mmCIF file of C-alpha atoms in Angstrom:
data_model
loop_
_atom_site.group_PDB
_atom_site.id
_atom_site.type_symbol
_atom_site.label_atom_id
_atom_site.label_comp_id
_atom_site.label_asym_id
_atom_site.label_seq_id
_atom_site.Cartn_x
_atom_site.Cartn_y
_atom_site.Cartn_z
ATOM 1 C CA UNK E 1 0.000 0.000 0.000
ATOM 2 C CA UNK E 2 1.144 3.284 -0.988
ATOM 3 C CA UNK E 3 2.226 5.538 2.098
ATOM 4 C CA UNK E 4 2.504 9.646 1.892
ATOM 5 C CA UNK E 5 4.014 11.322 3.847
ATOM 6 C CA UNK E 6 2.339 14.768 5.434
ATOM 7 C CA UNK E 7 4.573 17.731 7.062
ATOM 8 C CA UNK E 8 3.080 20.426 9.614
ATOM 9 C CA UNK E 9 5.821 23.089 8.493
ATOM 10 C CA UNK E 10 7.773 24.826 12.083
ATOM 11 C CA UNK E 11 5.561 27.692 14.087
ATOM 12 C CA UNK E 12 8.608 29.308 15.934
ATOM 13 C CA UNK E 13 12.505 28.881 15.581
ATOM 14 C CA UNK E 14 13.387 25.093 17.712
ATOM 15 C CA UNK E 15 10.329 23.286 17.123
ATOM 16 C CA UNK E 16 10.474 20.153 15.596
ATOM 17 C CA UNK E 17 9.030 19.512 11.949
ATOM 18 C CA UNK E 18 5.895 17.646 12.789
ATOM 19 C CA UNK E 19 5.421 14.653 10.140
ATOM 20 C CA UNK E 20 3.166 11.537 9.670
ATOM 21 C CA UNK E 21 2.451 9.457 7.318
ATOM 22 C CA UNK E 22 -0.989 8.609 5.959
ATOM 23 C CA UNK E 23 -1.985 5.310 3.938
ATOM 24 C CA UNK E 24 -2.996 6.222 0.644
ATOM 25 C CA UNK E 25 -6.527 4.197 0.864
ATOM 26 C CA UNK E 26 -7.690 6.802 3.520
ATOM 27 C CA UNK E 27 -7.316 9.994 0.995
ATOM 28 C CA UNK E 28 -10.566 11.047 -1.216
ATOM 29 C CA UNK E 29 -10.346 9.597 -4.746
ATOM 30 C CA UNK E 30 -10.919 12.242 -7.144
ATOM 31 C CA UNK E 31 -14.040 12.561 -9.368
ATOM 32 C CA UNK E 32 -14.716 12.339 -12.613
ATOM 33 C CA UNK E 33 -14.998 15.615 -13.272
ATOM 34 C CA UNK E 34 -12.308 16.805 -11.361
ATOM 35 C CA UNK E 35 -10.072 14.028 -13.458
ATOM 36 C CA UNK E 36 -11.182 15.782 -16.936
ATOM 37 C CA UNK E 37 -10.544 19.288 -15.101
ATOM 38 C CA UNK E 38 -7.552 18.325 -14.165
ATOM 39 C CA UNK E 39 -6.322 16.062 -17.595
ATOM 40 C CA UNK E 40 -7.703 19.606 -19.565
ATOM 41 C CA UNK E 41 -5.193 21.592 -17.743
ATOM 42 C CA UNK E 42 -2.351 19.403 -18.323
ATOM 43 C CA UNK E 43 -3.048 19.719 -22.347
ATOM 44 C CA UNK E 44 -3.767 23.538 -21.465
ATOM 45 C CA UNK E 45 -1.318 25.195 -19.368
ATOM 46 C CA UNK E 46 -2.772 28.630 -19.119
ATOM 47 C CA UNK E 47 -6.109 27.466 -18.859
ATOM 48 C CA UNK E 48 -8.018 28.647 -15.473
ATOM 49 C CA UNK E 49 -11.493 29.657 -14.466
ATOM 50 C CA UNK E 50 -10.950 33.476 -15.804
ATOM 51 C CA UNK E 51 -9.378 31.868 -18.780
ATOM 52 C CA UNK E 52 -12.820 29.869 -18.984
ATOM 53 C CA UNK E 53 -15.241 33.146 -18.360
ATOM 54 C CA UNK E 54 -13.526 35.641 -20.683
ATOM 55 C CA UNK E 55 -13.085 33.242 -23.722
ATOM 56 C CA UNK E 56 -16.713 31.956 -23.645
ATOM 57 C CA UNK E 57 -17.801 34.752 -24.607
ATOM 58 C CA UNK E 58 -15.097 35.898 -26.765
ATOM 59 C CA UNK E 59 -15.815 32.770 -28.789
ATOM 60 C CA UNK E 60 -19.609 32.821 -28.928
ATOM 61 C CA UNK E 61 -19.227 36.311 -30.661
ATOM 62 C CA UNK E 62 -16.670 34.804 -33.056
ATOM 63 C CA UNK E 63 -19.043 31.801 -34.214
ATOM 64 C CA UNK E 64 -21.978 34.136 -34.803
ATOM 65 C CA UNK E 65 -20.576 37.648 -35.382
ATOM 66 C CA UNK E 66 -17.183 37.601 -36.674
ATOM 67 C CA UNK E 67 -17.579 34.535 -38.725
ATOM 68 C CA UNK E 68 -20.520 35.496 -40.725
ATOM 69 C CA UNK E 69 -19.245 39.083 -41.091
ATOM 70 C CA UNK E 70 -16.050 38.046 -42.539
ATOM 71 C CA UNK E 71 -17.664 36.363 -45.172
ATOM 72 C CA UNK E 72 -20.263 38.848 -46.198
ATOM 73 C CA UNK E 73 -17.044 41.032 -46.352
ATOM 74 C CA UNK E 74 -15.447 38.608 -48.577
ATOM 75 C CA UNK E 75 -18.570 38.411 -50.807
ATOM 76 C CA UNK E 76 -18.981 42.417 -51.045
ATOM 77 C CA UNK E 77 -15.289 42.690 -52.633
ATOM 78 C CA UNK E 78 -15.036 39.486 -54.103
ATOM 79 C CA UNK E 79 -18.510 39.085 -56.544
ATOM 80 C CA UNK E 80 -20.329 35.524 -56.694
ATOM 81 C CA UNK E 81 -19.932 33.243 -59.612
ATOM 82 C CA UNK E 82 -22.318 30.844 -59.908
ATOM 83 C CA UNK E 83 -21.712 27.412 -57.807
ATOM 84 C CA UNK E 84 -19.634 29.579 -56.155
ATOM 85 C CA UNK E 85 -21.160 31.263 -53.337
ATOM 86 C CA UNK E 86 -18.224 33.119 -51.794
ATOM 87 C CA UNK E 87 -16.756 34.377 -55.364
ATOM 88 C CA UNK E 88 -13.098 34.482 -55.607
ATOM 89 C CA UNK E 89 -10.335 36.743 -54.244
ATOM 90 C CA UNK E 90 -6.893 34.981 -55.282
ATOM 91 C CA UNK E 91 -6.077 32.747 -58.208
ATOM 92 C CA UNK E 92 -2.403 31.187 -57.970
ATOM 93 C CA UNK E 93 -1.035 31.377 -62.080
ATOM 94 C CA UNK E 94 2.734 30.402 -63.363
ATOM 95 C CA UNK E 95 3.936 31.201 -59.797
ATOM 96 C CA UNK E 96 2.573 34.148 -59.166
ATOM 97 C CA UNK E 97 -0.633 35.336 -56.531
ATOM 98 C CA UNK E 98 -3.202 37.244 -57.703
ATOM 99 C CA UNK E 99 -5.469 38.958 -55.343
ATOM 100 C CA UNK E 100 -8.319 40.260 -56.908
ATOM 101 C CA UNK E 101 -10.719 42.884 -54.761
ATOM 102 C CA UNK E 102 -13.915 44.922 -56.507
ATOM 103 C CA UNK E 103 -14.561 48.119 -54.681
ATOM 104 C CA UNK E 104 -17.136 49.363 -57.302
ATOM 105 C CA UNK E 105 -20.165 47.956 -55.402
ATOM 106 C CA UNK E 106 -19.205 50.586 -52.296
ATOM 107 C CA UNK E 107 -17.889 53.279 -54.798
ATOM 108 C CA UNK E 108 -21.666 53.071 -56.108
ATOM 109 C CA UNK E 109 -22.920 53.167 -52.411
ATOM 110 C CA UNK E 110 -21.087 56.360 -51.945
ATOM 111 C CA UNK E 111 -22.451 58.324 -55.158
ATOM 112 C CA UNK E 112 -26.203 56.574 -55.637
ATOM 113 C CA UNK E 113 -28.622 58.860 -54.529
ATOM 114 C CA UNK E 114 -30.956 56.368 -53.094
ATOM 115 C CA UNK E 115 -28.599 54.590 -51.199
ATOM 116 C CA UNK E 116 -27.368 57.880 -49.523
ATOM 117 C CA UNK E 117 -30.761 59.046 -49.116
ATOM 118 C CA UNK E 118 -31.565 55.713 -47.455
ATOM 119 C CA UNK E 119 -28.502 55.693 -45.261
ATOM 120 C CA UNK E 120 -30.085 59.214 -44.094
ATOM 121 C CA UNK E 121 -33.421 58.467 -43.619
ATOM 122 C CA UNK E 122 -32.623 55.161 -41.544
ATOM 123 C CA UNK E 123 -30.540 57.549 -39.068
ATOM 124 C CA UNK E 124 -33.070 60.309 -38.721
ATOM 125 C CA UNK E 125 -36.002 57.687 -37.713
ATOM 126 C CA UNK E 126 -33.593 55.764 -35.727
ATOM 127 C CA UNK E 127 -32.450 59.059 -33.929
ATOM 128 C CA UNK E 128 -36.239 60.051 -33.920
ATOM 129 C CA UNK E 129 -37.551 56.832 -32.052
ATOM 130 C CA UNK E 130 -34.534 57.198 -29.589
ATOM 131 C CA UNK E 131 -35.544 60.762 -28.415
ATOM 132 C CA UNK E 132 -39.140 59.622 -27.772
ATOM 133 C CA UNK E 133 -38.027 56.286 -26.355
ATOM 134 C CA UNK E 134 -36.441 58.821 -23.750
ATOM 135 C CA UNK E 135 -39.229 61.283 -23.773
ATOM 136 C CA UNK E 136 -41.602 58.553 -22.868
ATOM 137 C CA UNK E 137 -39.545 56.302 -20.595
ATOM 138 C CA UNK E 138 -37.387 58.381 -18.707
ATOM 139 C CA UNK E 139 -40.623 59.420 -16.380
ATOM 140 C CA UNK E 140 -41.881 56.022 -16.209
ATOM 141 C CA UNK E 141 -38.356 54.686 -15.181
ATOM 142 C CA UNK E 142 -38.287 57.603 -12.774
ATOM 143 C CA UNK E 143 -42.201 56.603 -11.469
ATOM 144 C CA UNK E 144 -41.077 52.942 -11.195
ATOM 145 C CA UNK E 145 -37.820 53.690 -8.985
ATOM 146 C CA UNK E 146 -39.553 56.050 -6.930
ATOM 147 C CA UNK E 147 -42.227 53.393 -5.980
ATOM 148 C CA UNK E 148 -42.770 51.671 -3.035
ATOM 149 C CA UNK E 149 -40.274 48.463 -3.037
ATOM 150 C CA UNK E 150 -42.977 46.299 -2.975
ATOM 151 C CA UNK E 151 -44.528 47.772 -6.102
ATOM 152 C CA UNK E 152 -41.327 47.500 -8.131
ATOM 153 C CA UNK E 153 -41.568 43.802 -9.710
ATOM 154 C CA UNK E 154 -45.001 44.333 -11.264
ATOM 155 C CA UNK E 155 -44.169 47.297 -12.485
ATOM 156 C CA UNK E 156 -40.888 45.535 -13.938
ATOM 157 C CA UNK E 157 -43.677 42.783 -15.089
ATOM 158 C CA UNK E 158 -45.655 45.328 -16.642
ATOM 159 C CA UNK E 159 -42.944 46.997 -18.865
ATOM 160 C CA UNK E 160 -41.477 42.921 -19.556
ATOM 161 C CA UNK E 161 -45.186 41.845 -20.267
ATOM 162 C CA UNK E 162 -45.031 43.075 -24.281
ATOM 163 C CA UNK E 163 -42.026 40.456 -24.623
ATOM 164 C CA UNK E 164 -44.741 37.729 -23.194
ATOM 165 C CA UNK E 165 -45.959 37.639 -27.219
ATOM 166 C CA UNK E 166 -44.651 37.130 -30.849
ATOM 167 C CA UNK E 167 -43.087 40.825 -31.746
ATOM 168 C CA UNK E 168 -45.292 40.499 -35.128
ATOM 169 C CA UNK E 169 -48.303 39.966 -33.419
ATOM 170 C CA UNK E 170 -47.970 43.340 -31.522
ATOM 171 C CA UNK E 171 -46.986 45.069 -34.493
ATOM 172 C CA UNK E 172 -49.795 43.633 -36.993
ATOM 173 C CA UNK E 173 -52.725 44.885 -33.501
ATOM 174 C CA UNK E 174 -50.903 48.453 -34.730
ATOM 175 C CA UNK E 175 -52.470 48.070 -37.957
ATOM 176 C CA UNK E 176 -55.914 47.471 -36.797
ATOM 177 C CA UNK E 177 -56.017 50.138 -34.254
ATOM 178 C CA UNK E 178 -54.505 52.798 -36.912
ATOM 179 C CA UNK E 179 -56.332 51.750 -39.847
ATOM 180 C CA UNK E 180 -59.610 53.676 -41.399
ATOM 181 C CA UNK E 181 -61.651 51.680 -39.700
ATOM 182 C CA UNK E 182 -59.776 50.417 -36.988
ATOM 183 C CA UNK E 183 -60.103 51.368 -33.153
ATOM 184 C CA UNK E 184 -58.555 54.543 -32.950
ATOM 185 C CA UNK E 185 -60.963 56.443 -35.544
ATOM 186 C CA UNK E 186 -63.633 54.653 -34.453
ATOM 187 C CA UNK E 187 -62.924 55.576 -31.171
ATOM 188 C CA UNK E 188 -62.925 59.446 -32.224
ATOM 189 C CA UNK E 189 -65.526 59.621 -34.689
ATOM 190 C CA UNK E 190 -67.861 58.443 -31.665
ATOM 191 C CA UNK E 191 -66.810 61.169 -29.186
ATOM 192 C CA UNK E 192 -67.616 63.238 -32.400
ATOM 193 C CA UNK E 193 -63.758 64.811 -32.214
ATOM 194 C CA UNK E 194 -63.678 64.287 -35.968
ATOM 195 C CA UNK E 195 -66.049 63.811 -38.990
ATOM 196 C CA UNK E 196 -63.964 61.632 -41.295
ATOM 197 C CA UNK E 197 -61.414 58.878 -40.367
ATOM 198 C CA UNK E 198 -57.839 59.459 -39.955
ATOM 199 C CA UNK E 199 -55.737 58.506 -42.014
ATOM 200 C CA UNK E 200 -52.632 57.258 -40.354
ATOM 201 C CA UNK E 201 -51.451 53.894 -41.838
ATOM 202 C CA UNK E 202 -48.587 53.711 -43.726
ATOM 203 C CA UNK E 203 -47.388 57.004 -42.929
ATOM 204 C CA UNK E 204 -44.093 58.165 -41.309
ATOM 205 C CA UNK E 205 -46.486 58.627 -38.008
ATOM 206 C CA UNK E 206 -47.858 55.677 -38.190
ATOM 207 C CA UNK E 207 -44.065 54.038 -38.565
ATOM 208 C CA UNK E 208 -42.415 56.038 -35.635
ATOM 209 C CA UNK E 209 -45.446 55.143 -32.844
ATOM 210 C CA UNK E 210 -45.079 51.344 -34.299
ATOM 211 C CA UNK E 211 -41.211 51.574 -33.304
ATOM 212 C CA UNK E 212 -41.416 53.699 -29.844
ATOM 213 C CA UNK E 213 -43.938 50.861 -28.781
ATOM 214 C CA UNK E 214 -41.216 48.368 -29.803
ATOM 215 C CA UNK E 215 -38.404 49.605 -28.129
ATOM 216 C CA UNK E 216 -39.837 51.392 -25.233
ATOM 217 C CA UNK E 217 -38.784 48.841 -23.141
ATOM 218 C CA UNK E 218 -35.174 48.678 -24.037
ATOM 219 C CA UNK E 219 -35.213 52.358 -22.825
ATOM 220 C CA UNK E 220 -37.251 52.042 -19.437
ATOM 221 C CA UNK E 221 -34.766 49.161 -18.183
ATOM 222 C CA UNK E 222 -31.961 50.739 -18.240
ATOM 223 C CA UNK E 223 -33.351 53.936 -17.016
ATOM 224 C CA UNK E 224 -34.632 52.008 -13.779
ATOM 225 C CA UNK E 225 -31.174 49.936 -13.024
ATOM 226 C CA UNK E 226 -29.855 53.557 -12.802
ATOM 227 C CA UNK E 227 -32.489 55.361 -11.229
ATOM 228 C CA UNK E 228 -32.962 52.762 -8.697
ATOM 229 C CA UNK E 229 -29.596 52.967 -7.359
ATOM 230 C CA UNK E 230 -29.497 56.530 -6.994
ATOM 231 C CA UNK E 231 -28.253 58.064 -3.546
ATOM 232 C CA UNK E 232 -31.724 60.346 -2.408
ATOM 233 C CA UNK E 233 -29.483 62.198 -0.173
ATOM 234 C CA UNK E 234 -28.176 63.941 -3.558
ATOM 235 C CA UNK E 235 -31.755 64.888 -3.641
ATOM 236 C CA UNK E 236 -31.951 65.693 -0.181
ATOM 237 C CA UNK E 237 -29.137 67.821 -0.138
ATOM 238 C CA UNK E 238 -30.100 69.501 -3.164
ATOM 239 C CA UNK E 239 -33.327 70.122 -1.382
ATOM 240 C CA UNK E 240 -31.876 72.000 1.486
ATOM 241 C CA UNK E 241 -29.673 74.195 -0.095
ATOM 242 C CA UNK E 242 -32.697 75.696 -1.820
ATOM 243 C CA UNK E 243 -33.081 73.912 -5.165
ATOM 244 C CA UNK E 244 -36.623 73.580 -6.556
ATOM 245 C CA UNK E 245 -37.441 70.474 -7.503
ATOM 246 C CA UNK E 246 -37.250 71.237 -11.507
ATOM 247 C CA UNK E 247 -33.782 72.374 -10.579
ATOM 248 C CA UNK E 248 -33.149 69.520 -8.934
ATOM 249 C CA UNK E 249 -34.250 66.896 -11.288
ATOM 250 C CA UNK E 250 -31.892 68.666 -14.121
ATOM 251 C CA UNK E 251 -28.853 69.646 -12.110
ATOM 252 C CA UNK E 252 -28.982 66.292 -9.674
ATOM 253 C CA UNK E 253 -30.631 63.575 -11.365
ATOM 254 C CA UNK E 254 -30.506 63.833 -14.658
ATOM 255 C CA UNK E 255 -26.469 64.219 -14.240
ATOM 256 C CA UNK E 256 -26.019 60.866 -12.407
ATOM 257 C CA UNK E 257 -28.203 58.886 -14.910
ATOM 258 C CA UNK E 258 -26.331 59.673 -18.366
ATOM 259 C CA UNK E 259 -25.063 56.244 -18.197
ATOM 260 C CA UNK E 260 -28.467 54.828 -17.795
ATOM 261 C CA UNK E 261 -29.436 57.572 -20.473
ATOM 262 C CA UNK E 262 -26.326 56.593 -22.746
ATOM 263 C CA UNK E 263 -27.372 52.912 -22.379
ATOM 264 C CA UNK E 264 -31.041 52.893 -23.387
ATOM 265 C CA UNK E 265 -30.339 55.377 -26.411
ATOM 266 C CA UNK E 266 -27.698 52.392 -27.460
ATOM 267 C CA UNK E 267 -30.059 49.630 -27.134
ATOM 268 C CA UNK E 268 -32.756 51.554 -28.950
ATOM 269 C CA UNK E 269 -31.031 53.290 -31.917
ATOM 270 C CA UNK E 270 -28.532 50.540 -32.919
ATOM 271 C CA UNK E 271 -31.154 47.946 -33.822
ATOM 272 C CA UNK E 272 -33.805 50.896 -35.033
ATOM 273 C CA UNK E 273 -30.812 51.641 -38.206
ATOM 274 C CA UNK E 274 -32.101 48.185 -39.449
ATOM 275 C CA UNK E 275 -35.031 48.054 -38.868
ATOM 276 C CA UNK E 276 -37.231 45.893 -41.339
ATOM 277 C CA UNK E 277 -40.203 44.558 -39.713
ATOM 278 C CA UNK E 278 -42.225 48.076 -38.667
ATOM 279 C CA UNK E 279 -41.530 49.922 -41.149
ATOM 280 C CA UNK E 280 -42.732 47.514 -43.815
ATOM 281 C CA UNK E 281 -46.179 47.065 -42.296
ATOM 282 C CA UNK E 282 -46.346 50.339 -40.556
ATOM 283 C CA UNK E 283 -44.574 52.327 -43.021
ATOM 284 C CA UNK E 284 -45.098 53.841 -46.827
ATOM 285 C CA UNK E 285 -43.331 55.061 -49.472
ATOM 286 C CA UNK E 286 -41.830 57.516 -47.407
ATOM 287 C CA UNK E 287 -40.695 55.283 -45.105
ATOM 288 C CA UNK E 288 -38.023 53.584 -47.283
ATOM 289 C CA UNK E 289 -35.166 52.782 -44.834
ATOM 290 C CA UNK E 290 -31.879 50.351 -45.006
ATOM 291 C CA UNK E 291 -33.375 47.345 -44.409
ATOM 292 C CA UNK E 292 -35.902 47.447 -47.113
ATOM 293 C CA UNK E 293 -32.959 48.214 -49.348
ATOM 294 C CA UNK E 294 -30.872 44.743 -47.922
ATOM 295 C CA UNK E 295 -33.952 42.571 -48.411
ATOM 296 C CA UNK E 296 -34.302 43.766 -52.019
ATOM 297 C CA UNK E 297 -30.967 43.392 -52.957
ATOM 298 C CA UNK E 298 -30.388 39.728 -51.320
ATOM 299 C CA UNK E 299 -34.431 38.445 -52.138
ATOM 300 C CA UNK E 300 -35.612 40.532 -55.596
ATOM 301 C CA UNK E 301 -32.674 42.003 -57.577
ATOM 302 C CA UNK E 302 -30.500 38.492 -56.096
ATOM 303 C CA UNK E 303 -27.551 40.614 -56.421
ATOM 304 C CA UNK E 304 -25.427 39.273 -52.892
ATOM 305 C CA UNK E 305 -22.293 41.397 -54.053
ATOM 306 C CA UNK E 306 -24.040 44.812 -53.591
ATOM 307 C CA UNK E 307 -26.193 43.605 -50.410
ATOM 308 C CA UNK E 308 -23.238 42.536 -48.736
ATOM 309 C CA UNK E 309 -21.465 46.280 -49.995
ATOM 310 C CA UNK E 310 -24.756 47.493 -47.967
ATOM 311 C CA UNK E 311 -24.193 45.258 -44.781
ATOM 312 C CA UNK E 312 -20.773 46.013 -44.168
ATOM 313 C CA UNK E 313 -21.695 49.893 -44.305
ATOM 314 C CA UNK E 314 -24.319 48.909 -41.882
ATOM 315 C CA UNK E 315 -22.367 47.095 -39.728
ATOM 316 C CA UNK E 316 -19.311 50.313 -39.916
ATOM 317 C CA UNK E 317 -22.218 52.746 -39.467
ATOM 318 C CA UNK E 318 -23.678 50.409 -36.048
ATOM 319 C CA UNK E 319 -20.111 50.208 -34.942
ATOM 320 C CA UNK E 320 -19.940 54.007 -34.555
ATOM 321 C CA UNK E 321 -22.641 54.504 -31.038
ATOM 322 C CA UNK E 322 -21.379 51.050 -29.908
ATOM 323 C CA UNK E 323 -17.396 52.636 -29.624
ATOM 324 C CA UNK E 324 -19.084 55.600 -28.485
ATOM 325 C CA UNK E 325 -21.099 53.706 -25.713
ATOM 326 C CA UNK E 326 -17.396 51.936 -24.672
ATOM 327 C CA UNK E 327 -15.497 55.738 -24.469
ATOM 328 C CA UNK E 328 -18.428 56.410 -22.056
ATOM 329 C CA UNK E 329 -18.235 54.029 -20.098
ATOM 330 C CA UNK E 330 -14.910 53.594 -19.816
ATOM 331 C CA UNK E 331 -14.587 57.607 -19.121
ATOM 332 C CA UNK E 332 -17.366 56.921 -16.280
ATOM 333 C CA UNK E 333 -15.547 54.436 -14.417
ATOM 334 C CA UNK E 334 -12.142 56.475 -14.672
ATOM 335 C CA UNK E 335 -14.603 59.587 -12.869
ATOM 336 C CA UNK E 336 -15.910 56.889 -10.419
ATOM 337 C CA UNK E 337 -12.595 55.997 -9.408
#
């Protein structure tokens, strides 16, 4: 039987080492897990539980972002040749690489009118939603973290409820309250407020209330996280050195909530740039923003050169509030500290 041998090291300067020896039967065998822990750190040196948290993530967003990107990029400079999906970049002849990359699909982004006019439009609605999104939710964030503890998760419940149902549901019970006939002119015509129906489908209107309903929520949350854990002495202070309370709301609160402001307006403007769903059933001619312009590129015109050209510029023109969103943050923590 295998003996070990176990030290106690010395407490003070002429004490003995104290050692005895165990039998190896009486230590815990290791588990199976443990084993396979401990066989994948042998074949991975570096590898440790931080290791394990940071790359997770790191490779989920490589798989599904990164990936996928790289190849639309690949197909926007590159063309498509039929059988060949992904087109191609290099051709090995007599020795000699050739690398061959078309720029003339984002050369004709850059000086088409309609794309330009698109690329525009899709900003100005998306900016548009965000500043009602805020508008709208900043009170109701406000209301919610100012309620009574006990109050707080149904009124989390009742912003969370929408997500309870398909997103195309909600958007199609838009249509029938906004149409001619639908509930909202029906509604007024009856308290006699107006003499002829409305007509408010498929008008910008009609396309902007569709996507401040959508992404209303993505605004409140992150409003409340921050409003929630706000210090009321601030307030309190405020208070007794004279500030009304309009003063204090701007010069108090609304200061120490930018970075619940600065996340909502992220969440709600980066995925209101491409936007597709809203503003084809809500929306009209007037309405034409980048995502109609990807789906007819990839689905009618089948040309995946220029609607990858219009993805990447997507992408580049998302990227922009998400680097801005990181500078904020990171310049929020540096003032923390």
């Amino acid at each position: 039987m295998k003996q070990h041998m176990i030290c106690l090291p010395a407490g003070q300067a002429g004490e003995r080492v104290a050692c005895a020896s165990a039998s190896g039967a009486g230590s815990r065998p290791r588990s199976g897990a443990t084993q396979r822990i401990a066989s994948l750190r042998a074949l991975l040196p570096g590898l440790n539980g931080r290791s394990l948290v940071i790359g997770m993530p790191f490779t989920w967003l490589l798989l599904t972002f990164l990936l996928p990107f790289l190849m639309v990029l690949r197909i926007s400079v590159a063309g498509t040749e039929p059988g060949q999906l992904l087109g191609s970049m290099a051709s090995f002849t007599d020795g000699v690489l050739h690398v061959t990359v078309k720029l003339s699909n984002y050369v004709f982004l850059m000086h088409d009118d309609l794309y330009v006019l698109t690329y525009i439009s899709s900003l100005k609605y998306a900016a548009a939603t965000t500043v009602c999104c805020l508008l709208l939710g900043y009170p109701f964030a406000y209301f919610m973290a100012r309620a009574q503890e006990k109050w707080r998760p149904t009124l989390l419940m009742l912003v969370m409820l929408p997500f309870w149902t398909s997103f195309l549901l909600r958007i199609y019970a838009w249509k029938g309250i906004l149409a001619n006939d639908g509930l909202l002119n029906q509604l007024l015509l009856a308290l006699g407020a107006i003499d002829a129906p409305l007509h408010l489908m498929n008008t910008p209107l009609s396309m902007m209330i569709g996507m401040t309903y959508a992404y209303l929520p993505f605004m409140v949350l992150p409003l409340y996280a921050n409003l929630v854990k706000m210090d009321i002495r601030f307030l309190e202070a405020a208070g007794d050195l004279g500030a009304t309370p309009w003063t204090t709301f701007w010069r108090v609160t609304v200061p120490l909530s930018k970075a619940g402001i600065v996340a909502g307006a992220t969440l709600v403007f980066i995925p209101c740039i491409g936007e597709y769903v809203i503003p084809e059933l809500l929306g009209g001619p007037e309405t034409f923003l980048i995502g109609h312009a990807l789906w007819d590129e990839f689905f009618t015109n089948n040309d995946w050169a220029m609607a990858s050209a219009v993805t990447v510029a997507v992408v580049l023109m998302i990227l922009l509030p998400i680097v801005w969103f990181s500078k904020h943050q990171e310049t929020s923590q540096e003032n923390n500290a």
